[in-house]
Amino acid sequence: MTAVNGFYAGIDVGSLTAKSVIIDHSGIVAAKIIRTGAVPQKAGEAVFQKVLDRAHCRREEIRRIVATGYGRISLPFADKALTEISCHAKGVRFLNPDVASLIDIGGQDSKAITLNKDGSVADFIMNDRCAAGTGRFLEIMAGALEVNIDDFSRLSVRTGEPCQINSTCIVFAESEVISLLAAGNSRSDIAAGLHQSIARRVGTMARRLKPFKNTAFVGGVAKNQGLCRALENVLGAGFMPIDADVQITGALGAAIFAKEQVLQEQKNECHDVGTYKND
Amino acid sequence: MNVMTLEHTRTIDEVKTSFALALEMAKDEGHKVVGCLCSYFPREVAWAAGAITVGLCGTTQGPIEAAEQVLPADQCPMVKATYGRAINNTCPIFPLADCIVGETTCDGRKKMYEVLGREKSMHVMDLPQKPENPAALRYWIDEVHRLKGFLEAQLDCRITHDALLAAIEQGNRERVLLKRIHQCRKSHPVPIMGLDLVALSTSMSYTIDRKHYLKELESVLEELRRRIAAKQFACSADRPRILWTGLGNSLGCDKVLRLVEQSGGVVVCQEGCGGVTRMDDQIDPGDDPIEAIARRYLKVTCASMSPNNTRFEQIDRLITEYKIQGVIDLAWQSCHAFNIESFRVREVVKEKHGLPYLHIVTDYSQSDVGQLKVRIEGFIEQIKFGLGR
């Protein structure tokens, strides 16, 4: 079997969802997303089994597995762990070679990444230790408005006049929302205000990286159309199209790394570099 | 510490506790102790007074809760930990100091010193903050004279011209050796990991007998040079070579440094306090030792200075000298000066050198370790995957 033949898997265990993608020499074979739950290792195992089933593939046929996401080190069956920073960049670039930067908003963090011409990471920035501007923030706020997360997004685009939401702290924002409801504001206007508040926060963070253009929006939160529009307004440009589920780009990038590393190992040579004790 | 293996496994609290025992014995023999808090403190003046100098900065999370009973929670952890250690009796060294000396660097420190001064006889030197202004040096020379007067009164002694010259000689010899030790890390791969050198040099700096300290530095230097000659490196050549700038490179507050080396990087050079750049400035005693000492200490770089141009020149130079592949710039939370200056560090690193740059804002707690790991591992990957571009 030559290096490019065979199957490669990427598994992205995030704080809210676990994703897995299997690729072969020509592209994506199968992808699967499940909830992570309390045990990331189980979620990684489960999503991998499900994607194998979907691809009609046996585990022995997978030549290399790369794990990413917060649960990346809890998967003993993975060959290697890489951060979602590298993996999203790799996955997005594979899907659209014209992308020069990306925003990834997941369950517990948001990231802005710029790419070099060859697709490698040029720079990145992440939210500080705070849930503002994350999927978790949106879930809690949807809860405060007593709507499910999909309706929350839809509500936000039906606004007349978005409310001003100033709190970035999840706890303070929740009490701000309750005050706004008490003052008689519509859920639609509050939802829109919340979306704009996140968009401003993430957009400002992203624009610390220069230049920030030809941007793709990925991660679970990128499925939220309300936030998509709000972020496009803040950035002053539309997002680049991604021809796949925006939630799987991390897992896809991990699978591509798996394939590239198998190729790379065939090229490696050894030289005498002296002795060392820490590696 | 074992000079031959350069291994150091003690925590900062263990270092300080065993040092306090030795300090107590020295005090019984009649030695005086001056507590210091910053790189701007002209140690040579205290040595010329026959005193032992000891660092009192807090580098651990433990005492912060006690400090927050007085200081606001949204303060820099260094300010809180230093104060907390002094008031909650967890610092074994603080009670042994005859007096302490601070400097008006940042707002957090100088306002904290106002309350710290209630615990112990304290002198705060007024540090001019526009060092390029010609009047700054004149003012600072006066401040060093005032320090001399304070120490003479507190320690009941006379600081003589000859004693100042001897102290300058000692300081210069220490700086030469430390500089050579740091320079061993120009070797690729390095003979010692960044964390090991930080642990070793922090630990050695708690010394009573400064002549013995010189001997220790010489042994460390000899061992590092032997390793380089014998090709006994601390890590493989694959590890990205990191320049550390900003804060957080001393034993105790080394959380991020530890993560960097656990994630496959190696810190080969440190700019700023605890780093190689402090060792470049020697003192030429000339006719007036106090003036010479003042001249040297005003060259220290800190973000509390405006503008702090030397820092950027040094980062620029060190990137080339140490074959740097990425720069990490750490600022403590609520350290406005270093946080704002990171914008200019980024310009030097990214725009001038085109290298990966990571700005980290954190404190002494472990609460953000998961997030930090993603950033740091991502940064190491950015360097590795970007090689050969």
XYZ file of C-alpha atoms in Angstrom:
668
model
C 0.000 0.000 0.000
C 1.446 3.414 -0.865
C 1.353 6.304 1.535
C -1.605 8.117 0.069
C -3.862 5.068 -0.011
C -5.848 4.021 3.025
C -7.911 5.872 5.588
C -6.948 8.511 8.139
C -9.012 9.751 11.077
C -9.283 12.988 12.978
C -11.144 13.252 16.289
C -11.998 16.621 17.822
C -13.262 16.302 21.398
C -14.547 19.726 22.365
C -16.189 20.865 25.577
C -19.727 20.488 24.201
C -19.457 18.197 21.165
C -17.132 15.491 19.845
C -16.501 15.335 16.119
C -14.776 12.737 13.960
C -13.847 12.696 10.290
C -12.398 9.916 8.134
C -10.596 10.821 4.923
C -8.903 8.904 2.165
C -6.639 10.079 -0.662
C -9.436 11.953 -2.370
C -11.211 13.703 0.508
C -13.847 13.285 3.237
C -15.297 9.782 3.491
C -17.512 10.301 6.540
C -18.083 12.682 9.446
C -19.998 12.428 12.723
C -20.866 14.776 15.593
C -22.130 13.774 19.076
C -22.480 15.519 22.484
C -19.373 15.219 24.641
C -21.020 14.752 28.030
C -19.008 14.387 31.197
C -16.417 11.821 30.035
C -14.375 13.100 27.074
C -12.613 9.777 26.580
C -15.941 7.936 26.137
C -17.171 10.609 23.745
C -13.995 10.281 21.675
C -14.337 6.512 21.571
C -18.051 6.696 20.709
C -17.779 9.271 17.942
C -14.891 7.356 16.392
C -16.938 4.126 16.363
C -19.883 5.940 14.810
C -17.812 7.489 12.049
C -16.229 4.092 11.321
C -19.714 2.605 10.964
C -20.810 5.425 8.720
C -17.717 4.993 6.524
C -18.193 1.174 6.467
C -14.621 0.968 7.591
C -12.831 -1.262 10.110
C -10.579 0.204 12.782
C -7.530 -1.692 11.392
C -7.978 0.113 8.098
C -7.246 3.488 9.725
C -3.560 4.158 9.199
C -3.216 7.052 11.626
C -5.429 8.877 14.135
C -4.834 12.467 15.257
C -6.819 13.901 18.174
C -7.577 17.554 18.814
C -9.800 19.743 21.017
C -9.845 19.977 24.798
C -10.099 16.198 25.103
C -7.149 15.581 22.786
C -4.908 14.080 25.432
C -7.587 11.817 26.906
C -7.744 9.487 23.881
C -5.277 6.628 24.409
C -5.971 5.134 20.964
C -4.942 8.311 19.109
C -1.426 8.336 17.636
C -0.864 12.014 18.211
C -2.529 15.092 19.700
C -2.491 18.545 18.090
C -4.282 21.715 19.117
C -7.437 22.847 17.399
C -5.541 25.977 16.328
C -3.430 24.023 13.851
C -6.263 21.648 12.941
C -8.899 24.273 12.117
C -6.362 26.112 9.979
C -5.511 22.918 8.118
C -9.137 21.848 7.661
C -10.421 25.226 6.518
C -7.596 25.705 4.053
C -8.278 22.270 2.559
C -11.920 23.209 1.986
C -11.228 26.671 0.627
C -7.650 27.600 -0.423
C -8.583 31.301 -0.655
C -9.206 31.643 3.075
C -6.621 33.897 4.778
C -8.067 34.049 8.273
C -10.666 32.337 10.391
C -12.804 32.686 13.457
C -13.616 29.568 15.426
C -16.193 29.778 18.172
C -16.667 26.605 20.125
C -18.274 25.640 23.397
C -15.783 27.241 25.730
C -13.567 29.525 23.729
C -13.284 31.710 20.683
C -10.215 32.006 18.498
C -9.105 34.184 15.632
C -6.364 32.799 13.391
C -4.525 34.259 10.423
C -2.821 32.089 7.817
C 0.372 32.395 5.824
C 0.238 31.984 2.053
C 1.146 28.293 2.413
C -1.738 27.763 4.860
C 0.381 27.524 8.009
C -0.677 29.548 11.066
C 0.672 33.119 10.954
C -0.849 34.362 14.197
C -3.687 33.567 16.574
C -5.467 35.040 19.522
C -7.911 33.527 22.008
C -10.439 34.853 24.497
C -9.147 35.095 28.045
C -10.384 32.890 30.838
C -13.989 33.940 30.467
C -17.009 32.463 28.757
C -18.026 35.681 26.975
C -18.162 35.072 23.248
C -18.519 31.288 23.428
C -21.109 28.650 22.663
C -21.709 28.230 26.371
C -22.595 31.924 26.663
C -25.211 31.548 23.928
C -26.692 28.432 25.530
C -27.044 30.115 28.920
C -28.600 33.224 27.375
C -31.039 31.136 25.326
C -31.927 29.474 28.630
C -32.577 32.867 30.229
C -34.988 33.656 27.364
C -36.538 30.170 27.635
C -35.946 29.273 23.986
C -33.874 26.499 22.430
C -30.599 27.426 20.780
C -31.935 27.290 17.195
C -34.944 29.479 17.980
C -32.610 31.837 19.814
C -30.705 32.457 16.595
C -33.895 32.842 14.560
C -35.348 35.280 17.115
C -32.310 37.505 16.819
C -32.814 38.180 13.097
C -36.417 39.263 13.604
C -35.481 42.249 15.699
C -36.870 45.783 15.432
C -34.344 47.575 17.620
C -31.625 45.424 19.243
C -31.143 46.013 22.983
C -27.781 47.252 24.221
C -26.173 44.510 26.295
C -23.046 45.713 28.051
C -22.110 42.857 30.367
C -19.535 40.434 29.053
C -19.540 38.262 32.157
C -21.967 35.382 31.710
C -23.475 35.851 35.169
C -23.921 39.605 34.842
C -25.235 39.262 31.296
C -27.879 36.853 32.528
C -29.102 39.319 35.145
C -28.991 42.102 32.535
C -31.232 39.970 30.324
C -33.658 39.403 33.182
C -33.817 43.164 33.819
C -34.460 43.823 30.126
C -37.296 41.276 30.109
C -38.753 42.893 33.207
C -38.587 46.279 31.481
C -40.804 44.890 28.716
C -38.281 44.432 25.895
C -39.143 41.754 23.332
C -37.193 38.519 23.357
C -36.303 39.192 19.787
C -34.627 42.519 20.573
C -32.796 41.021 23.542
C -31.611 38.044 21.481
C -30.357 40.430 18.798
C -28.584 42.528 21.435
C -26.861 39.453 22.817
C -25.703 38.384 19.363
C -24.339 41.861 18.667
C -22.543 41.941 21.974
C -20.719 38.690 21.178
C -20.030 39.804 17.621
C -18.433 43.049 18.843
C -16.316 41.221 21.376
C -15.066 38.531 18.994
C -14.723 41.003 16.119
C -12.583 43.374 18.178
C -10.391 40.499 19.287
C -9.972 39.291 15.693
C -8.987 42.715 14.402
C -6.002 42.784 16.740
C -4.532 40.453 14.123
C -3.537 42.328 11.003
C -4.404 41.826 8.209
C -7.675 40.080 9.009
C -9.460 39.412 5.726
C -10.906 36.617 3.559
C -12.295 35.118 6.718
C -14.035 31.807 7.293
C -16.283 31.258 10.298
C -16.155 27.768 11.794
C -16.964 25.855 14.973
C -20.368 24.908 16.345
C -21.399 28.516 16.876
C -20.819 29.309 13.194
C -24.112 27.476 12.525
C -25.898 30.338 14.252
C -27.057 32.523 11.344
C -27.871 35.459 13.608
C -24.330 35.594 14.905
C -22.934 35.057 11.413
C -24.715 38.184 10.155
C -23.788 40.192 13.256
C -20.104 39.261 12.899
C -20.104 40.062 9.186
C -21.440 43.506 10.085
C -18.713 44.048 12.651
C -15.963 42.838 10.298
C -17.411 44.735 7.344
C -17.196 41.740 4.993
C -19.015 38.504 4.245
C -17.513 35.184 5.311
C -15.776 32.934 2.807
C -17.813 29.851 1.848
C -16.879 26.507 3.406
C -18.081 23.471 1.489
C -18.696 21.220 4.508
C -20.267 21.261 7.951
C -18.498 24.176 9.717
C -18.390 22.179 12.941
C -16.071 19.479 11.596
C -13.153 21.550 10.288
C -11.023 20.776 13.355
C -11.535 17.021 13.031
C -10.950 17.275 9.281
C -7.675 19.142 9.831
C -6.600 16.476 12.323
C -7.274 13.764 9.732
C -5.248 15.682 7.122
C -2.357 15.993 9.583
C -2.578 12.212 10.123
C -2.160 11.661 6.394
C 0.623 14.225 6.000
C 2.588 12.782 8.885
C 2.552 9.296 7.430
C 3.950 10.804 4.233
C 6.534 12.831 6.117
C 7.854 9.864 8.083
C 8.796 8.107 4.888
C 11.102 11.008 4.037
C 12.793 11.359 7.435
C 16.416 10.477 7.954
C 18.544 10.187 11.077
C 21.699 12.153 11.872
C 24.100 12.127 14.822
C 23.211 15.127 16.958
C 24.907 14.247 20.268
C 23.151 13.037 23.394
C 20.357 14.764 25.243
C 18.206 13.867 28.184
C 14.824 15.563 27.911
C 13.473 14.242 24.628
C 21.444 22.407 44.580
C 23.963 20.155 42.923
C 26.441 22.140 40.865
C 27.671 19.107 38.956
C 24.261 17.909 37.790
C 22.759 21.421 37.795
C 19.661 19.778 39.187
C 17.376 21.726 41.379
C 14.168 20.285 42.758
C 13.343 22.495 45.730
C 10.319 24.789 45.677
C 10.749 28.509 46.272
C 9.269 28.104 49.767
C 11.840 25.416 50.602
C 14.616 27.639 49.275
C 13.444 30.552 51.395
C 12.945 28.460 54.527
C 16.435 26.989 54.470
C 17.874 30.400 53.600
C 16.062 31.907 56.598
C 17.849 29.461 58.917
C 21.242 30.555 57.611
C 20.139 34.167 57.795
C 19.183 33.791 61.428
C 22.655 32.488 62.251
C 24.252 35.340 60.351
C 22.148 37.807 62.314
C 23.292 36.198 65.559
C 26.827 36.963 64.422
C 25.899 40.614 64.055
C 25.073 40.876 60.325
C 22.393 43.293 59.202
C 19.737 42.407 56.596
C 18.177 44.665 53.961
C 15.053 43.451 52.184
C 14.764 44.444 48.518
C 11.884 44.295 46.079
C 13.061 45.212 42.609
C 15.856 45.222 40.006
C 16.155 48.993 40.470
C 17.477 48.537 43.995
C 21.213 49.470 43.993
C 22.373 46.473 45.993
C 25.993 47.624 46.036
C 25.097 50.431 48.464
C 23.659 47.938 50.962
C 26.660 45.625 50.550
C 28.958 48.576 51.250
C 27.041 49.013 54.509
C 28.053 45.441 55.341
C 24.461 44.223 54.975
C 23.100 41.039 53.461
C 20.491 41.748 50.768
C 17.456 39.500 50.374
C 14.677 39.503 47.784
C 11.190 39.735 49.292
C 8.979 39.548 46.196
C 6.076 37.120 46.441
C 5.922 34.551 43.633
C 3.278 32.131 44.904
C -0.521 31.993 45.097
C -0.707 31.099 48.821
C -0.485 34.545 50.473
C -2.792 36.313 47.988
C -5.972 35.620 49.935
C -4.509 37.337 53.006
C -3.475 40.334 50.895
C -6.979 40.699 49.453
C -8.260 41.601 52.906
C -6.465 44.920 52.358
C -5.651 45.259 48.650
C -8.256 45.086 45.852
C -8.558 41.669 44.185
C -7.947 43.100 40.707
C -4.327 43.899 41.435
C -1.214 42.342 40.005
C -0.421 39.015 41.721
C 3.164 40.111 42.417
C 1.939 43.117 44.400
C -0.616 41.029 46.293
C 1.688 38.090 47.005
C 4.517 40.334 48.222
C 2.235 42.132 50.633
C 0.403 38.953 51.674
C 3.636 37.162 52.588
C 4.691 40.056 54.748
C 1.450 40.271 56.736
C 0.404 36.644 57.142
C 3.693 35.389 58.575
C 4.315 32.914 55.753
C 7.555 34.584 54.686
C 10.351 33.283 56.918
C 12.691 36.002 55.639
C 10.542 39.107 56.106
C 10.800 39.211 59.928
C 14.598 38.972 59.692
C 15.004 42.113 57.585
C 16.256 45.137 59.540
C 14.692 47.411 56.956
C 13.297 47.230 53.430
C 13.801 49.356 50.342
C 11.349 49.781 47.462
C 11.157 51.993 44.389
C 8.315 53.956 42.768
C 7.995 51.775 39.686
C 4.322 51.006 38.998
C 1.251 52.350 40.789
C 0.430 48.975 42.320
C 3.805 48.670 43.951
C 4.157 52.195 45.217
C 0.688 52.323 46.767
C 1.207 48.860 48.289
C 4.503 50.093 49.787
C 2.551 52.738 51.695
C 0.798 49.989 53.637
C 3.771 47.612 53.671
C 5.747 50.382 55.377
C 3.559 49.858 58.456
C 5.050 46.420 58.964
C 8.722 47.332 58.855
C 11.051 50.285 58.614
C 10.873 51.127 54.914
C 12.500 53.508 52.463
C 10.998 54.130 49.030
C 13.349 55.504 46.389
C 11.719 57.925 43.958
C 12.544 56.477 40.541
C 12.367 58.992 37.684
C 10.259 57.487 34.905
C 11.572 59.256 31.821
C 15.116 57.856 31.903
C 16.178 59.548 28.665
C 15.567 62.974 30.211
C 18.989 64.362 31.306
C 17.509 65.609 34.569
C 16.493 62.032 35.433
C 20.042 60.891 36.120
C 20.806 63.886 38.331
C 17.663 63.225 40.324
C 18.396 59.521 40.632
C 21.955 60.190 41.838
C 20.432 62.251 44.655
C 18.074 59.389 45.420
C 20.984 56.962 45.715
C 22.660 59.429 48.107
C 19.455 59.510 50.142
C 19.425 55.702 50.191
C 22.986 55.783 51.532
C 21.884 58.153 54.303
C 18.888 55.960 55.136
C 20.978 52.803 55.372
C 23.681 54.503 57.469
C 21.046 55.678 59.931
C 19.106 52.401 59.997
C 22.091 50.105 60.229
C 24.169 52.485 62.360
C 27.220 52.411 60.122
C 29.353 54.520 57.777
C 29.389 53.610 54.087
C 32.945 54.363 52.960
C 34.350 55.059 49.500
C 36.474 51.893 49.714
C 33.515 49.760 50.757
C 31.532 51.066 47.760
C 34.418 50.218 45.428
C 34.628 46.700 46.858
C 30.850 46.242 46.461
C 31.012 47.462 42.849
C 33.783 44.967 42.148
C 31.660 42.169 43.639
C 28.571 43.158 41.625
C 30.571 43.380 38.413
C 32.084 39.926 38.932
C 28.651 38.419 39.559
C 27.235 40.031 36.428
C 30.120 38.842 34.263
C 29.668 35.249 35.393
C 25.889 35.337 35.068
C 26.193 36.790 31.595
C 28.562 34.008 30.542
C 26.178 31.434 32.003
C 23.303 32.880 29.987
C 25.465 33.005 26.880
C 26.075 29.250 27.055
C 22.524 28.990 25.814
C 23.540 30.347 22.432
C 24.620 26.736 21.881
C 22.197 24.664 19.806
C 20.852 22.544 21.380
C 21.203 24.182 24.793
C 23.152 22.627 27.693
C 20.393 23.470 30.196
C 16.620 23.826 30.030
C 15.158 27.272 30.689
C 13.247 26.149 33.759
C 16.344 24.491 35.237
C 18.374 27.655 34.841
C 15.607 29.762 36.394
C 15.357 27.388 39.361
C 19.112 27.252 39.769
C 19.738 30.973 39.497
C 16.802 31.921 41.740
C 17.998 29.483 44.354
C 21.664 30.568 44.185
C 20.682 34.225 44.475
C 19.542 33.613 48.062
C 23.042 33.875 49.431
C 24.720 35.141 52.552
C 28.315 34.712 51.504
C 28.725 36.497 48.172
C 32.272 35.183 47.680
C 30.872 31.677 47.915
C 28.159 32.705 45.439
C 30.890 33.631 42.930
C 32.421 30.162 43.354
C 29.026 28.556 42.694
C 28.538 30.639 39.567
C 31.994 29.622 38.360
C 31.191 25.941 38.875
C 27.903 26.259 36.990
C 29.633 28.021 34.124
C 32.365 25.379 33.995
C 29.808 22.576 33.932
C 27.774 24.218 31.164
C 30.887 24.715 29.043
C 31.939 21.115 29.647
C 28.537 19.896 28.504
C 28.675 21.931 25.319
C 32.175 20.611 24.541
C 31.048 17.024 25.238
C 27.834 17.517 23.228
C 25.730 16.642 26.277
C 22.679 18.690 25.550
C 19.568 19.239 27.634
C 17.178 18.552 24.779
C 17.034 17.613 21.125
C 17.680 20.097 18.336
C 14.014 19.854 17.289
C 12.729 21.960 20.145
C 11.759 25.478 19.064
C 14.076 28.070 20.641
C 12.009 30.555 22.637
C 12.895 34.059 23.820
C 11.115 34.973 27.035
C 10.243 38.599 27.650
C 8.181 40.385 30.261
C 7.441 38.792 33.622
C 7.124 35.348 35.146
C 10.592 33.935 34.884
C 11.515 33.237 38.440
C 11.043 30.193 40.627
C 7.527 30.017 42.076
C 5.711 32.032 39.412
C 7.009 29.728 36.669
C 3.664 28.153 35.683
C 3.834 29.270 32.062
C 7.547 28.613 31.634
C 6.917 25.063 32.835
C 4.071 24.601 30.331
C 6.247 25.887 27.484
C 8.929 23.293 28.126
C 6.386 20.524 28.799
C 4.814 21.374 25.438
C 8.028 20.822 23.528
C 9.659 24.267 23.472
C 12.853 25.365 25.177
C 13.442 28.815 26.620
C 16.958 29.743 25.544
C 17.068 33.392 26.503
C 15.318 35.739 28.880
C 15.070 39.475 28.479
C 14.299 41.672 31.483
C 14.384 40.899 35.199
C 16.152 37.605 35.812
C 17.453 37.597 32.247
C 20.657 38.198 30.374
C 20.061 41.872 29.605
C 20.406 42.863 33.273
C 23.929 41.448 33.211
C 25.168 43.665 30.384
C 25.299 46.818 32.456
C 28.505 46.968 34.417
C 29.594 49.705 36.791
C 32.699 51.699 35.980
C 33.479 53.161 39.429
C 35.342 56.269 38.161
C 35.733 59.082 40.693
C 32.312 58.933 42.245
C 31.048 55.445 43.066
C 27.545 56.616 44.038
C 27.134 58.342 40.688
C 28.464 55.264 38.897
C 26.015 53.021 40.729
C 23.109 55.364 39.959
C 24.064 55.432 36.283
C 23.934 51.628 36.063
C 20.605 51.164 37.834
C 18.827 53.769 35.746
C 19.557 51.558 32.707
C 17.321 48.777 34.034
C 14.379 48.343 31.668
C 10.834 48.145 32.989
C 7.494 48.946 31.381
C 6.982 51.552 34.101
C 9.553 53.675 32.218
C 8.451 55.888 29.339
C 9.558 55.377 26.716
C 11.151 52.030 27.472
C 13.007 51.921 24.155
C 15.998 49.920 25.349
C 13.759 46.919 25.918
C 12.764 46.775 22.243
C 16.345 47.267 21.067
C 17.420 44.388 23.292
C 14.633 42.068 22.123
C 15.596 42.867 18.549
C 19.266 42.046 19.218
C 18.619 38.901 21.284
C 16.361 37.386 18.596
C 19.348 37.331 16.250
C 22.040 36.467 18.813
C 20.170 33.484 20.251
C 18.696 32.210 16.941
C 15.192 32.676 18.305
C 12.249 30.929 16.609
C 9.407 32.382 18.692
C 8.859 34.967 21.419
C 6.657 34.654 24.508
C 5.727 37.871 26.276
C 4.126 37.434 29.693
C 2.336 40.129 31.653
C 0.568 39.665 34.965
C -3.099 40.516 35.126
C -3.580 44.191 36.004
C -0.007 45.050 35.030
C -1.118 47.834 32.729
C 2.387 48.912 31.770
C 3.610 45.520 30.494
C 0.203 44.759 29.002
C 0.210 47.895 26.883
C 3.868 47.507 25.947
C 3.090 44.092 24.461
C 1.754 45.945 21.422
C 5.259 47.246 20.728
C 6.892 43.881 21.452
C 4.578 42.325 18.876
C 5.708 44.910 16.319
C 9.377 44.034 16.809
C 8.794 40.290 16.758
C 6.238 39.987 13.969
C 6.877 42.949 11.718
C 10.648 43.200 11.974
C 11.547 39.517 12.361
C 8.425 37.761 11.058
C 8.478 35.353 13.987
C 5.597 33.765 15.910
C 4.671 35.814 18.970
C 2.524 34.827 21.935
C 1.246 37.323 24.476
C 0.051 35.757 27.706
C -1.806 37.490 30.516
C -2.206 35.399 33.644
C -1.745 35.302 37.403
C -0.275 32.861 39.930
C -3.342 30.571 40.123
C -3.729 27.286 38.253
C -7.265 28.071 37.056
C -6.318 28.798 33.437
C -3.832 25.983 32.852
C -6.140 24.164 30.396
C -6.549 27.286 28.250
C -2.876 28.147 28.480
C -1.958 24.664 27.262
C -3.991 25.145 24.090
C -2.285 28.459 23.402
C 1.201 27.281 24.147
C 0.916 23.971 22.297
C -0.680 25.872 19.407
C 2.226 28.299 19.464
C 4.818 25.490 19.421
C 2.929 23.867 16.520
C 2.848 27.226 14.734
C 6.645 27.382 14.938
C 7.224 23.739 13.974
C 4.767 23.615 11.077
C 5.965 27.005 9.894
C 9.604 25.896 9.627
C 11.018 25.856 6.142
C 8.379 28.195 4.857
